[in-house]
Amino acid sequence: MARPQLELLSPAIRARLAATDQMHLSKGERTDWTGRDRLHLVRSGWLAQFRTLADGRRHILRFLMPGDLVGLTAQFSGTEPTPAVALTEARVAAAPVADLIDPSSAAALQQACVMLALENVREHEALLSLGGLGADERLAALFLTLFERAEARDLVSDRGLRLPLTQQDIADALGLSPVHTNRMVMKLQRAGLVRLKSEWLQILDGPGLQALAQWPRPMAWTRRSDQGSARLADIRQAPPQPERKVKRILVVEDDQLLALHMQAILRSLGFAVVGPAPSLKTGLRLAEESDEIDAAILDVRLDQDQRVFPVAQTLQRRSIPFSFMTGYSDPDLAGFEAPVIKKPLDDGSVAAILKRLIH
């Protein structure tokens, strides 16, 4: 349920979405989408879908992250998708549903049913939280939900994530007043469960937060611990491995759709993918720490007006070849003397660049 809905779509549908125009939203900008007959994909940034009551109160129904889809339920409900406000700078792609989902295809209909079923589960969990949990339990459940979804998108590091929500946003999602929300945040922090400061949420005591929220699923720290023990046992028991033959390509791309598209291209060419890294911070960490990178493909312009050049400099220092990837002309690229893959992506151009990078 935490995985991006984008990953449930077939490669062909992803390719169609990749070719559509993008809508750019500034922080605080509202979108009412563009009708019931379109499917919208969040390619980068965070948004919040909301309803406004007659007396002016707002209730946030859903926080949107990269890879989330909007508009599928509207195909069957006869209503417009609920409006959303951008919590950060965001990019959204849209295309007519008829161009994406063939009603005569059993596989396409099965994809739609799976996505609708997952939305139904999410809404049931939100209803249970609002109707059956206390204020502190609700807040704990919201933090875990956001953490679980962000972790599935590789937006988490050191049990923390950038959380671009105001306390008003949190209050509007939980049905609380901002004052009560602030008290609950302070309560969780005093209990040593979380730390929330300057839009950075860190989980300090994962099991404790799960117990408070009556959380039903194992979380990332549990899985990592189990996997780490399993890997250690494998290392102790396994014989020496043969020399690695598959070349590994680091991908840094903040657009969830393009990252998956590039991943599919590289795998079709016989490469393994490191990442994709959705941010400068994650890309820099992988470029510095990974011992098995043969080459890299770097999106130039990342979220929050960041550019990928620190990653390129790290790769240069390690003598790892790389290519930039961009849809714009940029005079600063000349200083690196690296090849450039032009967007929109083309399998042939990616293959040609990698042939130059890896001899």
PDB file of C-alpha atoms in Angstrom, residues 5 8 26 28 40 90 109 111 120 122 132 136 152 158 168 177-178 202 231 235 243 250 254 273 289 344 354:
ATOM      1  CA  GLN A   5       0.729   3.971  -7.544  1.00  0.00           C
ATOM      2  CA  LEU A   8       1.367  -0.414 -10.675  1.00  0.00           C
ATOM      3  CA  SER A  26       4.471  26.958  -6.987  1.00  0.00           C
ATOM      4  CA  GLY A  28       0.804  27.451  -2.056  1.00  0.00           C
ATOM      5  CA  HIS A  40      -3.040  13.024 -13.101  1.00  0.00           C
ATOM      6  CA  ALA A  90       5.500  20.438  -7.664  1.00  0.00           C
ATOM      7  CA  LEU A 109      -8.703  -3.292 -15.924  1.00  0.00           C
ATOM      8  CA  GLN A 111      -4.415  -2.641 -12.792  1.00  0.00           C
ATOM      9  CA  ASN A 120     -10.103   1.810  -0.453  1.00  0.00           C
ATOM     10  CA  ARG A 122      -6.069   3.701   2.644  1.00  0.00           C
ATOM     11  CA  GLY A 132     -11.184   5.195  16.819  1.00  0.00           C
ATOM     12  CA  ASP A 136      -1.830  11.497  20.180  1.00  0.00           C
ATOM     13  CA  ALA A 152       9.011   3.487  -0.331  1.00  0.00           C
ATOM     14  CA  ASP A 158      18.575   8.211   9.139  1.00  0.00           C
ATOM     15  CA  GLN A 168      -2.178  23.824  10.454  1.00  0.00           C
ATOM     16  CA  SER A 177      -7.200  22.473  16.344  1.00  0.00           C
ATOM     17  CA  PRO A 178      -3.676  23.816  15.715  1.00  0.00           C
ATOM     18  CA  GLN A 202      12.898  12.038  12.651  1.00  0.00           C
ATOM     19  CA  ARG A 231      22.714 -10.811   4.888  1.00  0.00           C
ATOM     20  CA  ILE A 235      28.084 -13.687   4.097  1.00  0.00           C
ATOM     21  CA  GLU A 243      33.741 -11.449 -10.283  1.00  0.00           C
ATOM     22  CA  LEU A 250      23.840   5.234 -10.725  1.00  0.00           C
ATOM     23  CA  ASP A 254      13.829  13.577  -8.913  1.00  0.00           C
ATOM     24  CA  VAL A 273      20.554   0.302 -11.509  1.00  0.00           C
ATOM     25  CA  GLU A 289      29.623   5.423  -0.451  1.00  0.00           C
ATOM     26  CA  PRO A 344      12.505  13.276 -23.587  1.00  0.00           C
ATOM     27  CA  LEU A 354      26.567   4.413 -22.148  1.00  0.00           C
TER      28      LEU A 354
END
